[in-house]
Amino acid sequence: MLADRLVGGRQVRWCDRQTDRTLNDRPLSTPALPTPRPSACPGLLRIVPARDGGICRVRLPGGRLDAASLRRLAEAAHRHASGVLEVTNRANLQVRGVRPERADALIRDLLDAGLGPRVAGADDVRNLLLSPAAGLDPQAGMDVRPLAQRLLQALENEPRFHGLSPKFALSLDGGETMAMLDHPHDLWLSALEGPDGQPLVAFGLAGCVPQAAGDPPALAAFPRAGVVEGVVTLLHLFLDLAESGVAGPDCTRMRHLLARLPASALLQRLRERLAVPLLERAWLATWRRAPAPMDAHIGIHPQRQAGLCLVGAAPWLGRVDAASLIALADLAERVGDGSLHFTPWQSLVLPNVPVAHAANALAGLEALGLATQPGAPATRLVACSGSAGCARAQADTKADALTLARRWPAGLSLPPLHFSGCPRSCAAAHVAPYTLLAIDAGHYDLFRRDAGHDGFGRRLARGLDLDAAVTRLAEEARSTPHD
Ligand code: SF4
């Protein structure tokens, strides 16, 4: 049963857990759920246990969701789980604290809400990262949304691709200002124009779109009309080689293949299979994508559509409770077109907001506790679930991150900082400028990103408590501002 509740100063619709449980329990004759394949990665059909209950990950096409679907997701999370949700670093939403006896009911509710894959078995393969501003950013050279839709359909429609690792991920960049360029992908695609003005899409494997002179360059480019065929052919080639044992017994990611087979040999095999031209031009070796500003996903930003803007904000450490998500859905309908774009910075953007409503949108986001100012600590911190949610964690990273934020000196910009409970780095798909790696409760080693060092970078200090971490990081922030 839905009732009104005051959340963040607003009345929102809310479901009563006890009443709702009775109303929504399904008969035992409900058709069986599809069986997910084994993996440690959460999915919509594969709820993975954690210390605070199960984790159910809902993949959102391009990070997008409409308000009605978001309400149903939030209500299901409240009904069957702890009511805590997280925005992931691949712009998905995951439900935490799923109660074991409610897992099937949660999955059914999410499938009923249309949040599953279009094709049975295709949940894991829906890993295509887009800019939250795809199709809306005035700086972008290409509206990648139609191509993204075709790529997602190709991934979902080909049963063989359902066997790709749940971590196997693609990105598609249209040249937007609001872009996550630091996350490595098995296959990245980036729109550009050739010297003769030809519209192309460059690509690379097991890495990132090149931005700086020393970055690994694009391998080649497809004509835009040939991208889907090129990607499909490349994925079949990857699977053929992985299954043949060329790259060893456990080749599940593109980096495994490239460790055994030079990229030039892979391209040669790809060229032999392709009907579309594979463009390997000398100028591609020096092509660099314009870097993306750090805080471009926060605050108000103009759209290419006249009179409309994007309004972005970040929840603390990517977490939002179900009631706040329902309030966000209401806000999206009130100030925008009712859609929400989640981001790989574990934040969200309200698109298509009339400029006249932008200030209201910003105020509404702030009222719900989200950070809307570029450089605010909530926009600079990421933390894994830590010891409250993960048995591997050496410390309560989320609580410690909040404590550090409270102790951070006023007026000094916090550098981008990642709290990791162990070396697995679940919260950050990229190496953050600074990482605090837990070594025991309340103590961390501090690392600074450094191209000459693997992992989190160069270790600056060992065994810091939170006060010492603040002092050391403040020295770094004063000597190397991150604004
Ligand atoms: S980084 Fe380590 S401690 Fe943190 S959630 Fe992942 S496995 Fe757990």
Tab-separated table of C-alpha atoms and ligand atoms in Angstrom:
chain	number	residue	atom	x	y	z
A	1	MET	CA	0.000	0.000	0.000
A	2	LEU	CA	1.336	3.416	-0.915
A	3	ALA	CA	1.329	6.220	1.625
A	4	ASP	CA	2.793	9.690	1.837
A	5	ARG	CA	5.962	10.255	3.771
A	6	LEU	CA	8.057	13.386	4.325
A	7	VAL	CA	11.489	12.946	2.717
A	8	GLY	CA	13.983	15.783	2.366
A	9	GLY	CA	11.204	18.241	3.145
A	10	ARG	CA	8.873	16.820	0.480
A	11	GLN	CA	5.926	14.465	0.489
A	12	VAL	CA	6.784	11.336	-1.462
A	13	ARG	CA	4.830	8.182	-2.233
A	14	TRP	CA	5.949	5.265	-0.137
A	15	CYS	CA	4.944	1.651	0.342
A	16	ASP	CA	4.177	0.102	3.658
A	17	ARG	CA	6.407	-2.943	3.972
A	18	GLN	CA	4.075	-5.262	5.872
A	19	THR	CA	0.954	-4.504	3.876
A	20	ASP	CA	2.856	-4.556	0.628
A	21	ARG	CA	4.470	-7.882	1.366
A	22	THR	CA	1.045	-9.483	1.675
A	23	LEU	CA	-0.265	-7.850	-1.475
A	24	ASN	CA	2.734	-8.707	-3.572
A	25	ASP	CA	3.474	-12.256	-2.538
A	26	ARG	CA	2.976	-14.374	-5.610
A	27	PRO	CA	1.455	-17.854	-5.776
A	28	LEU	CA	3.848	-20.775	-5.709
A	29	SER	CA	2.877	-21.611	-9.281
A	30	THR	CA	4.699	-18.540	-10.626
A	31	PRO	CA	6.913	-19.589	-13.584
A	32	ALA	CA	10.490	-20.422	-12.683
A	33	LEU	CA	13.068	-17.678	-13.062
A	34	PRO	CA	15.815	-18.101	-15.657
A	35	THR	CA	18.941	-19.664	-14.176
A	36	PRO	CA	21.880	-17.267	-14.268
A	37	ARG	CA	25.301	-18.622	-15.114
A	38	PRO	CA	27.781	-18.817	-12.236
A	39	SER	CA	29.822	-15.702	-11.557
A	40	ALA	CA	30.937	-13.624	-8.589
A	41	CYS	CA	29.537	-10.537	-10.330
A	42	PRO	CA	26.048	-9.449	-9.285
A	43	GLY	CA	23.350	-9.217	-11.929
A	44	LEU	CA	19.613	-8.803	-11.980
A	45	LEU	CA	19.127	-12.589	-11.950
A	46	ARG	CA	22.228	-13.351	-9.907
A	47	ILE	CA	22.065	-11.973	-6.388
A	48	VAL	CA	25.490	-12.235	-4.811
A	49	PRO	CA	25.787	-12.531	-1.035
A	50	ALA	CA	27.632	-9.867	0.941
A	51	ARG	CA	28.013	-9.146	4.643
A	52	ASP	CA	25.014	-6.798	4.619
A	53	GLY	CA	22.775	-9.101	2.531
A	54	GLY	CA	22.505	-9.841	-1.157
A	55	ILE	CA	23.538	-7.495	-3.970
A	56	CYS	CA	21.352	-7.265	-7.079
A	57	ARG	CA	22.741	-5.187	-9.945
A	58	VAL	CA	20.350	-3.617	-12.433
A	59	ARG	CA	22.076	-2.705	-15.681
A	60	LEU	CA	20.674	0.479	-17.160
A	61	PRO	CA	21.020	0.996	-20.917
A	62	GLY	CA	23.405	3.931	-21.220
A	63	GLY	CA	22.792	4.687	-17.527
A	64	ARG	CA	19.281	5.883	-18.379
A	65	LEU	CA	16.063	5.281	-16.486
A	66	ASP	CA	12.643	6.899	-16.483
A	67	ALA	CA	10.964	8.102	-13.311
A	68	ALA	CA	8.265	5.409	-13.321
A	69	SER	CA	10.844	2.606	-13.550
A	70	LEU	CA	12.988	4.227	-10.897
A	71	ARG	CA	10.010	4.300	-8.518
A	72	ARG	CA	9.355	0.621	-9.092
A	73	LEU	CA	13.014	-0.199	-8.522
A	74	ALA	CA	13.098	1.831	-5.304
A	75	GLU	CA	9.876	0.303	-4.033
A	76	ALA	CA	11.160	-3.206	-4.761
A	77	ALA	CA	14.423	-2.409	-2.924
A	78	HIS	CA	12.446	-1.240	0.085
A	79	ARG	CA	10.101	-4.212	0.001
A	80	HIS	CA	12.646	-6.983	-0.444
A	81	ALA	CA	15.955	-5.540	0.735
A	82	SER	CA	17.493	-2.931	2.999
A	83	GLY	CA	16.260	-0.026	0.886
A	84	VAL	CA	19.836	1.092	0.204
A	85	LEU	CA	20.866	1.441	-3.435
A	86	GLU	CA	24.173	2.336	-5.028
A	87	VAL	CA	25.101	3.994	-8.276
A	88	THR	CA	27.969	1.906	-9.636
A	89	ASN	CA	31.047	3.118	-11.448
A	90	ARG	CA	29.540	1.765	-14.668
A	91	ALA	CA	26.421	3.919	-14.280
A	92	ASN	CA	24.180	1.082	-13.107
A	93	LEU	CA	22.103	0.799	-9.939
A	94	GLN	CA	22.479	-1.995	-7.434
A	95	VAL	CA	20.217	-2.991	-4.593
A	96	ARG	CA	21.995	-3.865	-1.341
A	97	GLY	CA	20.857	-5.922	1.611
A	98	VAL	CA	18.581	-8.294	-0.318
A	99	ARG	CA	16.923	-10.653	2.153
A	100	PRO	CA	17.546	-14.253	1.027
A	101	GLU	CA	13.911	-15.273	1.336
A	102	ARG	CA	12.880	-12.271	-0.793
A	103	ALA	CA	15.433	-12.676	-3.588
A	104	ASP	CA	13.077	-14.326	-6.099
A	105	ALA	CA	10.332	-11.817	-5.345
A	106	LEU	CA	12.774	-8.949	-5.940
A	107	ILE	CA	13.863	-10.401	-9.273
A	108	ARG	CA	10.252	-10.880	-10.368
A	109	ASP	CA	9.356	-7.321	-9.427
A	110	LEU	CA	12.341	-5.966	-11.358
A	111	LEU	CA	11.505	-8.068	-14.422
A	112	ASP	CA	7.868	-6.953	-14.183
A	113	ALA	CA	9.103	-3.362	-14.132
A	114	GLY	CA	10.873	-3.919	-17.455
A	115	LEU	CA	14.333	-3.653	-15.958
A	116	GLY	CA	15.608	-6.965	-17.305
A	117	PRO	CA	17.240	-7.672	-20.657
A	118	ARG	CA	15.122	-7.766	-23.807
A	119	VAL	CA	16.466	-11.234	-24.567
A	120	ALA	CA	16.644	-13.980	-21.946
A	121	GLY	CA	20.243	-14.705	-21.018
A	122	ALA	CA	21.516	-11.299	-22.102
A	123	ASP	CA	21.652	-9.565	-18.729
A	124	ASP	CA	25.430	-9.787	-18.313
A	125	VAL	CA	26.282	-8.518	-21.767
A	126	ARG	CA	24.637	-5.115	-21.419
A	127	ASN	CA	27.883	-3.355	-20.576
A	128	LEU	CA	28.081	-0.339	-22.864
A	129	LEU	CA	29.126	2.911	-21.216
A	130	LEU	CA	27.913	6.208	-22.680
A	131	SER	CA	28.327	9.784	-21.565
A	132	PRO	CA	25.347	10.924	-19.455
A	133	ALA	CA	25.201	13.791	-21.952
A	134	ALA	CA	25.194	11.623	-25.088
A	135	GLY	CA	23.067	13.342	-27.699
A	136	LEU	CA	22.688	16.418	-25.506
A	137	ASP	CA	26.208	17.852	-25.220
A	138	PRO	CA	26.781	20.850	-27.516
A	139	GLN	CA	30.493	19.983	-27.827
A	140	ALA	CA	29.978	16.400	-29.000
A	141	GLY	CA	30.833	15.572	-32.594
A	142	MET	CA	28.277	12.768	-32.833
A	143	ASP	CA	24.963	11.832	-31.269
A	144	VAL	CA	25.898	8.255	-30.378
A	145	ARG	CA	22.475	7.199	-29.056
A	146	PRO	CA	21.213	5.474	-32.232
A	147	LEU	CA	24.526	3.639	-32.614
A	148	ALA	CA	24.484	2.672	-28.942
A	149	GLN	CA	21.019	1.206	-29.354
A	150	ARG	CA	22.149	-0.870	-32.342
A	151	LEU	CA	25.212	-2.072	-30.474
A	152	LEU	CA	23.158	-3.089	-27.448
A	153	GLN	CA	20.714	-4.937	-29.692
A	154	ALA	CA	23.592	-6.722	-31.396
A	155	LEU	CA	25.013	-7.749	-28.017
A	156	GLU	CA	21.659	-8.957	-26.718
A	157	ASN	CA	20.475	-10.669	-29.913
A	158	GLU	CA	23.540	-12.874	-30.450
A	159	PRO	CA	23.353	-15.796	-27.990
A	160	ARG	CA	27.075	-16.423	-28.336
A	161	PHE	CA	27.839	-13.005	-26.839
A	162	HIS	CA	25.923	-13.955	-23.701
A	163	GLY	CA	28.966	-16.056	-22.852
A	164	LEU	CA	31.203	-12.994	-22.563
A	165	SER	CA	32.442	-12.316	-19.054
A	166	PRO	CA	30.030	-10.152	-17.007
A	167	LYS	CA	33.002	-7.806	-16.651
A	168	PHE	CA	33.603	-7.555	-20.408
A	169	ALA	CA	32.758	-3.942	-21.149
A	170	LEU	CA	32.514	-1.522	-24.067
A	171	SER	CA	32.406	2.253	-24.149
A	172	LEU	CA	31.123	4.568	-26.852
A	173	ASP	CA	32.280	8.183	-26.817
A	174	GLY	CA	30.750	10.900	-28.968
A	175	GLY	CA	33.264	13.572	-27.906
A	176	GLU	CA	31.117	14.896	-25.044
A	177	THR	CA	32.563	17.242	-22.444
A	178	MET	CA	30.900	15.176	-19.735
A	179	ALA	CA	32.859	11.987	-20.312
A	180	MET	CA	34.501	9.317	-18.202
A	181	LEU	CA	37.686	8.612	-20.115
A	182	ASP	CA	39.791	6.987	-17.396
A	183	HIS	CA	37.945	3.686	-17.088
A	184	PRO	CA	39.642	0.969	-19.133
A	185	HIS	CA	37.351	-1.014	-21.405
A	186	ASP	CA	37.793	-4.245	-23.330
A	187	LEU	CA	36.764	-2.261	-26.394
A	188	TRP	CA	36.529	1.504	-26.526
A	189	LEU	CA	34.981	3.398	-29.440
A	190	SER	CA	35.331	7.126	-30.030
A	191	ALA	CA	33.794	9.262	-32.770
A	192	LEU	CA	36.044	11.541	-34.782
A	193	GLU	CA	36.404	13.053	-38.236
A	194	GLY	CA	39.211	12.091	-40.549
A	195	PRO	CA	41.402	14.812	-42.131
A	196	ASP	CA	39.090	14.757	-45.149
A	197	GLY	CA	36.017	15.192	-42.955
A	198	GLN	CA	35.019	11.528	-43.163
A	199	PRO	CA	32.949	10.506	-40.108
A	200	LEU	CA	34.767	7.667	-38.369
A	201	VAL	CA	34.795	5.793	-35.100
A	202	ALA	CA	38.255	4.991	-33.746
A	203	PHE	CA	38.737	2.043	-31.447
A	204	GLY	CA	41.212	0.461	-29.091
A	205	LEU	CA	41.357	-2.633	-26.921
A	206	ALA	CA	41.930	-3.220	-23.218
A	207	GLY	CA	42.499	0.423	-22.382
A	208	CYS	CA	41.211	3.974	-22.583
A	209	VAL	CA	40.594	6.587	-25.246
A	210	PRO	CA	43.957	8.361	-25.703
A	211	GLN	CA	44.083	11.887	-24.295
A	212	ALA	CA	47.758	12.588	-23.599
A	213	ALA	CA	50.823	12.241	-25.790
A	214	GLY	CA	52.083	9.101	-24.039
A	215	ASP	CA	48.767	7.223	-24.078
A	216	PRO	CA	48.480	4.080	-26.227
A	217	PRO	CA	46.951	5.280	-29.521
A	218	ALA	CA	43.856	4.059	-31.318
A	219	LEU	CA	44.433	0.804	-33.172
A	220	ALA	CA	42.283	1.678	-36.179
A	221	ALA	CA	38.917	3.149	-37.134
A	222	PHE	CA	35.684	2.011	-38.734
A	223	PRO	CA	33.574	4.150	-41.057
A	224	ARG	CA	30.566	5.087	-38.945
A	225	ALA	CA	28.242	3.031	-41.097
A	226	GLY	CA	30.396	-0.041	-40.425
A	227	VAL	CA	30.754	0.160	-36.645
A	228	VAL	CA	28.171	-2.462	-35.711
A	229	GLU	CA	29.539	-4.966	-38.219
A	230	GLY	CA	33.072	-4.183	-37.069
A	231	VAL	CA	32.244	-4.692	-33.401
A	232	VAL	CA	30.262	-7.883	-33.990
A	233	THR	CA	33.077	-9.330	-36.102
A	234	LEU	CA	35.671	-8.356	-33.508
A	235	LEU	CA	33.712	-9.998	-30.689
A	236	HIS	CA	33.285	-13.221	-32.655
A	237	LEU	CA	37.023	-13.164	-33.369
A	238	PHE	CA	37.747	-12.664	-29.664
A	239	LEU	CA	35.526	-15.597	-28.713
A	240	ASP	CA	37.011	-17.819	-31.442
A	241	LEU	CA	40.521	-17.112	-30.214
A	242	ALA	CA	39.561	-17.465	-26.544
A	243	GLU	CA	37.868	-20.800	-27.203
A	244	SER	CA	40.781	-22.046	-29.300
A	245	GLY	CA	43.146	-21.746	-26.349
A	246	VAL	CA	45.496	-19.351	-28.191
A	247	ALA	CA	45.496	-17.087	-25.145
A	248	GLY	CA	45.623	-19.785	-22.495
A	249	PRO	CA	42.855	-21.510	-20.566
A	250	ASP	CA	41.288	-18.482	-18.872
A	251	CYS	CA	40.964	-15.866	-21.591
A	252	THR	CA	37.866	-13.918	-20.576
A	253	ARG	CA	39.007	-10.348	-21.168
A	254	MET	CA	40.634	-8.568	-24.078
A	255	ARG	CA	43.761	-7.939	-22.006
A	256	HIS	CA	44.247	-11.687	-21.602
A	257	LEU	CA	44.211	-12.104	-25.361
A	258	LEU	CA	46.582	-9.200	-25.994
A	259	ALA	CA	49.032	-10.631	-23.476
A	260	ARG	CA	49.485	-13.595	-25.864
A	261	LEU	CA	48.706	-12.161	-29.286
A	262	PRO	CA	50.077	-8.826	-30.552
A	263	ALA	CA	47.440	-6.263	-31.490
A	264	SER	CA	48.854	-6.182	-35.041
A	265	ALA	CA	48.159	-9.922	-35.426
A	266	LEU	CA	44.655	-9.465	-34.069
A	267	LEU	CA	44.004	-6.623	-36.520
A	268	GLN	CA	45.272	-8.750	-39.403
A	269	ARG	CA	42.789	-11.495	-38.519
A	270	LEU	CA	40.034	-8.914	-38.137
A	271	ARG	CA	40.833	-7.404	-41.530
A	272	GLU	CA	40.542	-10.827	-43.167
A	273	ARG	CA	37.021	-11.261	-41.804
A	274	LEU	CA	35.613	-7.793	-42.351
A	275	ALA	CA	33.499	-6.699	-45.294
A	276	VAL	CA	33.767	-3.055	-44.167
A	277	PRO	CA	37.107	-1.246	-44.462
A	278	LEU	CA	39.386	-1.196	-41.444
A	279	LEU	CA	41.134	2.163	-41.527
A	280	GLU	CA	44.675	2.177	-40.207
A	281	ARG	CA	45.972	5.640	-41.001
A	282	ALA	CA	49.251	7.161	-39.863
A	283	TRP	CA	47.443	10.186	-38.428
A	284	LEU	CA	45.513	7.951	-36.042
A	285	ALA	CA	48.759	7.290	-34.158
A	286	THR	CA	48.810	10.911	-33.041
A	287	TRP	CA	45.061	11.478	-32.696
A	288	ARG	CA	44.140	12.422	-29.146
A	289	ARG	CA	40.681	13.002	-27.770
A	290	ALA	CA	40.222	16.326	-25.921
A	291	PRO	CA	40.474	15.707	-22.143
A	292	ALA	CA	37.254	15.919	-20.147
A	293	PRO	CA	37.075	18.421	-17.261
A	294	MET	CA	36.903	16.773	-13.840
A	295	ASP	CA	33.623	18.189	-12.520
A	296	ALA	CA	31.674	18.412	-15.782
A	297	HIS	CA	28.939	16.138	-14.384
A	298	ILE	CA	28.104	18.441	-11.452
A	299	GLY	CA	25.907	21.550	-11.551
A	300	ILE	CA	24.110	23.158	-14.491
A	301	HIS	CA	25.337	22.624	-18.064
A	302	PRO	CA	23.839	23.778	-21.357
A	303	GLN	CA	22.440	21.295	-23.853
A	304	ARG	CA	22.646	21.427	-27.617
A	305	GLN	CA	18.838	21.657	-27.587
A	306	ALA	CA	17.978	25.348	-27.216
A	307	GLY	CA	16.487	26.347	-23.873
A	308	LEU	CA	17.346	23.074	-22.113
A	309	CYS	CA	20.113	22.094	-19.737
A	310	LEU	CA	21.524	19.208	-17.726
A	311	VAL	CA	21.636	19.398	-13.946
A	312	GLY	CA	24.021	17.020	-12.160
A	313	ALA	CA	24.544	16.109	-8.530
A	314	ALA	CA	26.341	13.492	-6.444
A	315	PRO	CA	25.052	11.515	-3.463
A	316	TRP	CA	27.561	10.746	-0.744
A	317	LEU	CA	29.651	7.769	-1.800
A	318	GLY	CA	27.187	6.777	-4.486
A	319	ARG	CA	24.511	5.653	-2.033
A	320	VAL	CA	20.860	6.687	-2.088
A	321	ASP	CA	18.009	5.280	-0.051
A	322	ALA	CA	14.825	4.142	-1.708
A	323	ALA	CA	12.741	7.034	-0.387
A	324	SER	CA	15.210	9.559	-1.805
A	325	LEU	CA	15.168	7.796	-5.165
A	326	ILE	CA	11.391	8.112	-5.271
A	327	ALA	CA	11.752	11.790	-4.455
A	328	LEU	CA	14.325	12.084	-7.256
A	329	ALA	CA	11.862	10.480	-9.676
A	330	ASP	CA	9.252	13.051	-8.648
A	331	LEU	CA	11.795	15.851	-9.088
A	332	ALA	CA	12.762	14.606	-12.568
A	333	GLU	CA	9.108	14.773	-13.606
A	334	ARG	CA	8.585	18.175	-12.016
A	335	VAL	CA	11.595	20.001	-13.454
A	336	GLY	CA	12.561	17.931	-16.500
A	337	ASP	CA	11.193	15.308	-18.846
A	338	GLY	CA	10.979	12.581	-16.207
A	339	SER	CA	14.202	10.847	-17.170
A	340	LEU	CA	17.362	10.393	-15.123
A	341	HIS	CA	20.862	9.583	-16.302
A	342	PHE	CA	23.148	7.825	-13.859
A	343	THR	CA	26.869	8.380	-14.262
A	344	PRO	CA	30.147	6.471	-13.859
A	345	TRP	CA	31.103	9.029	-11.196
A	346	GLN	CA	28.390	7.369	-9.089
A	347	SER	CA	26.201	10.412	-9.469
A	348	LEU	CA	23.179	11.401	-11.555
A	349	VAL	CA	22.099	13.992	-14.066
A	350	LEU	CA	18.618	15.337	-14.775
A	351	PRO	CA	18.483	15.964	-18.545
A	352	ASN	CA	16.179	18.170	-20.614
A	353	VAL	CA	15.515	20.644	-17.816
A	354	PRO	CA	14.188	23.971	-19.153
A	355	VAL	CA	16.737	26.642	-18.279
A	356	ALA	CA	14.001	28.471	-16.358
A	357	HIS	CA	13.713	25.430	-14.021
A	358	ALA	CA	17.437	24.840	-13.549
A	359	ALA	CA	17.697	26.650	-10.221
A	360	ASN	CA	14.666	24.711	-8.914
A	361	ALA	CA	16.260	21.475	-10.030
A	362	LEU	CA	19.485	22.328	-8.257
A	363	ALA	CA	17.624	23.283	-5.080
A	364	GLY	CA	15.607	20.058	-5.230
A	365	LEU	CA	18.760	17.968	-5.524
A	366	GLU	CA	20.373	19.825	-2.624
A	367	ALA	CA	17.262	19.321	-0.484
A	368	LEU	CA	17.685	15.583	-0.982
A	369	GLY	CA	21.259	15.774	0.330
A	370	LEU	CA	23.083	15.588	-3.003
A	371	ALA	CA	26.135	17.740	-3.720
A	372	THR	CA	25.646	20.195	-6.572
A	373	GLN	CA	28.777	22.315	-6.302
A	374	PRO	CA	31.827	21.332	-8.380
A	375	GLY	CA	34.667	20.422	-6.041
A	376	ALA	CA	32.425	19.597	-3.059
A	377	PRO	CA	33.895	16.661	-1.089
A	378	ALA	CA	30.957	14.408	-2.045
A	379	THR	CA	31.985	14.805	-5.689
A	380	ARG	CA	35.589	13.820	-4.994
A	381	LEU	CA	35.264	10.741	-2.775
A	382	VAL	CA	34.608	7.121	-3.688
A	383	ALA	CA	34.693	4.216	-1.277
A	384	CYS	CA	33.935	0.526	-1.578
A	385	SER	CA	31.391	-1.032	0.750
A	386	GLY	CA	34.101	-1.685	3.347
A	387	SER	CA	33.812	-3.910	6.403
A	388	ALA	CA	30.121	-3.100	6.872
A	389	GLY	CA	29.348	-4.882	3.622
A	390	CYS	CA	32.349	-6.987	2.625
A	391	ALA	CA	34.218	-9.724	4.459
A	392	ARG	CA	37.471	-8.897	2.650
A	393	ALA	CA	37.603	-5.328	3.900
A	394	GLN	CA	40.272	-4.307	6.364
A	395	ALA	CA	38.388	-1.173	7.449
A	396	ASP	CA	35.006	0.523	7.349
A	397	THR	CA	35.886	2.542	4.286
A	398	LYS	CA	32.556	4.303	3.829
A	399	ALA	CA	32.415	5.516	7.425
A	400	ASP	CA	36.077	6.521	7.296
A	401	ALA	CA	35.562	8.451	4.062
A	402	LEU	CA	32.742	10.442	5.676
A	403	THR	CA	34.915	11.099	8.724
A	404	LEU	CA	37.751	12.345	6.539
A	405	ALA	CA	35.355	14.635	4.683
A	406	ARG	CA	34.154	16.116	8.000
A	407	ARG	CA	37.753	16.754	9.100
A	408	TRP	CA	38.910	18.184	5.769
A	409	PRO	CA	40.070	21.834	6.037
A	410	ALA	CA	37.420	24.330	4.952
A	411	GLY	CA	38.287	26.235	1.794
A	412	LEU	CA	40.754	23.644	0.515
A	413	SER	CA	39.718	21.472	-2.464
A	414	LEU	CA	39.817	17.780	-1.710
A	415	PRO	CA	41.764	15.919	-4.392
A	416	PRO	CA	39.912	12.976	-5.975
A	417	LEU	CA	40.305	10.231	-3.387
A	418	HIS	CA	39.467	6.540	-3.372
A	419	PHE	CA	39.054	4.538	-0.161
A	420	SER	CA	39.611	0.844	-0.854
A	421	GLY	CA	39.074	-1.873	1.727
A	422	CYS	CA	41.484	-4.229	-0.070
A	423	PRO	CA	43.518	-4.236	-3.303
A	424	ARG	CA	40.570	-5.410	-5.431
A	425	SER	CA	39.464	-1.798	-5.971
A	426	CYS	CA	35.733	-2.492	-6.419
A	427	ALA	CA	34.732	1.160	-6.112
A	428	ALA	CA	37.002	2.528	-8.823
A	429	ALA	CA	37.423	1.036	-12.294
A	430	HIS	CA	40.338	3.416	-12.853
A	431	VAL	CA	43.334	4.436	-10.777
A	432	ALA	CA	42.267	7.493	-8.789
A	433	PRO	CA	44.669	10.398	-8.328
A	434	TYR	CA	44.923	9.346	-4.649
A	435	THR	CA	44.022	6.065	-2.966
A	436	LEU	CA	43.829	5.161	0.694
A	437	LEU	CA	44.223	1.384	0.913
A	438	ALA	CA	43.057	-0.079	4.222
A	439	ILE	CA	45.587	-2.155	6.134
A	440	ASP	CA	43.541	-2.519	9.335
A	441	ALA	CA	40.636	-0.794	11.068
A	442	GLY	CA	41.126	2.962	10.750
A	443	HIS	CA	44.584	2.738	9.121
A	444	TYR	CA	45.571	3.193	5.505
A	445	ASP	CA	48.486	3.321	3.118
A	446	LEU	CA	48.349	6.405	0.895
A	447	PHE	CA	49.107	6.145	-2.844
A	448	ARG	CA	49.419	8.790	-5.550
A	449	ARG	CA	48.697	7.830	-9.166
A	450	ASP	CA	51.964	7.555	-11.032
A	451	ALA	CA	52.445	6.252	-14.571
A	452	GLY	CA	55.694	4.636	-13.476
A	453	HIS	CA	54.033	2.495	-10.809
A	454	ASP	CA	51.492	-0.292	-11.215
A	455	GLY	CA	48.416	-0.686	-9.055
A	456	PHE	CA	47.328	2.378	-7.114
A	457	GLY	CA	50.559	4.246	-7.941
A	458	ARG	CA	53.436	5.412	-5.771
A	459	ARG	CA	53.077	4.782	-2.057
A	460	LEU	CA	53.457	8.090	-0.215
A	461	ALA	CA	52.898	6.902	3.360
A	462	ARG	CA	52.113	3.771	5.355
A	463	GLY	CA	49.677	3.120	8.166
A	464	LEU	CA	48.096	6.576	8.399
A	465	ASP	CA	45.177	7.085	10.734
A	466	LEU	CA	42.472	9.447	9.493
A	467	ASP	CA	43.948	12.574	11.069
A	468	ALA	CA	47.362	11.806	9.591
A	469	ALA	CA	45.721	11.087	6.234
A	470	VAL	CA	44.013	14.495	6.290
A	471	THR	CA	47.323	16.207	7.102
A	472	ARG	CA	49.254	14.376	4.367
A	473	LEU	CA	46.558	14.850	1.736
A	474	ALA	CA	46.186	18.538	2.610
A	475	GLU	CA	49.910	18.970	1.921
A	476	GLU	CA	49.364	17.315	-1.453
A	477	ALA	CA	46.307	19.460	-2.188
A	478	ARG	CA	48.201	22.663	-1.425
A	479	SER	CA	51.146	21.707	-3.635
A	480	THR	CA	49.073	20.186	-6.484
A	481	PRO	CA	45.581	21.735	-6.659
A	482	HIS	CA	42.957	19.597	-8.439
A	483	ASP	CA	40.599	22.273	-9.750
B	1	SF4	S1	37.598	-3.442	-2.643
B	1	SF4	FE1	37.936	-5.275	-1.373
B	1	SF4	S2	37.064	-4.718	0.605
B	1	SF4	FE2	36.230	-3.282	-0.873
B	1	SF4	S3	34.280	-4.188	-1.525
B	1	SF4	FE3	35.876	-4.860	-2.978
B	1	SF4	S4	36.558	-6.851	-2.192
B	1	SF4	FE4	35.473	-5.806	-0.523
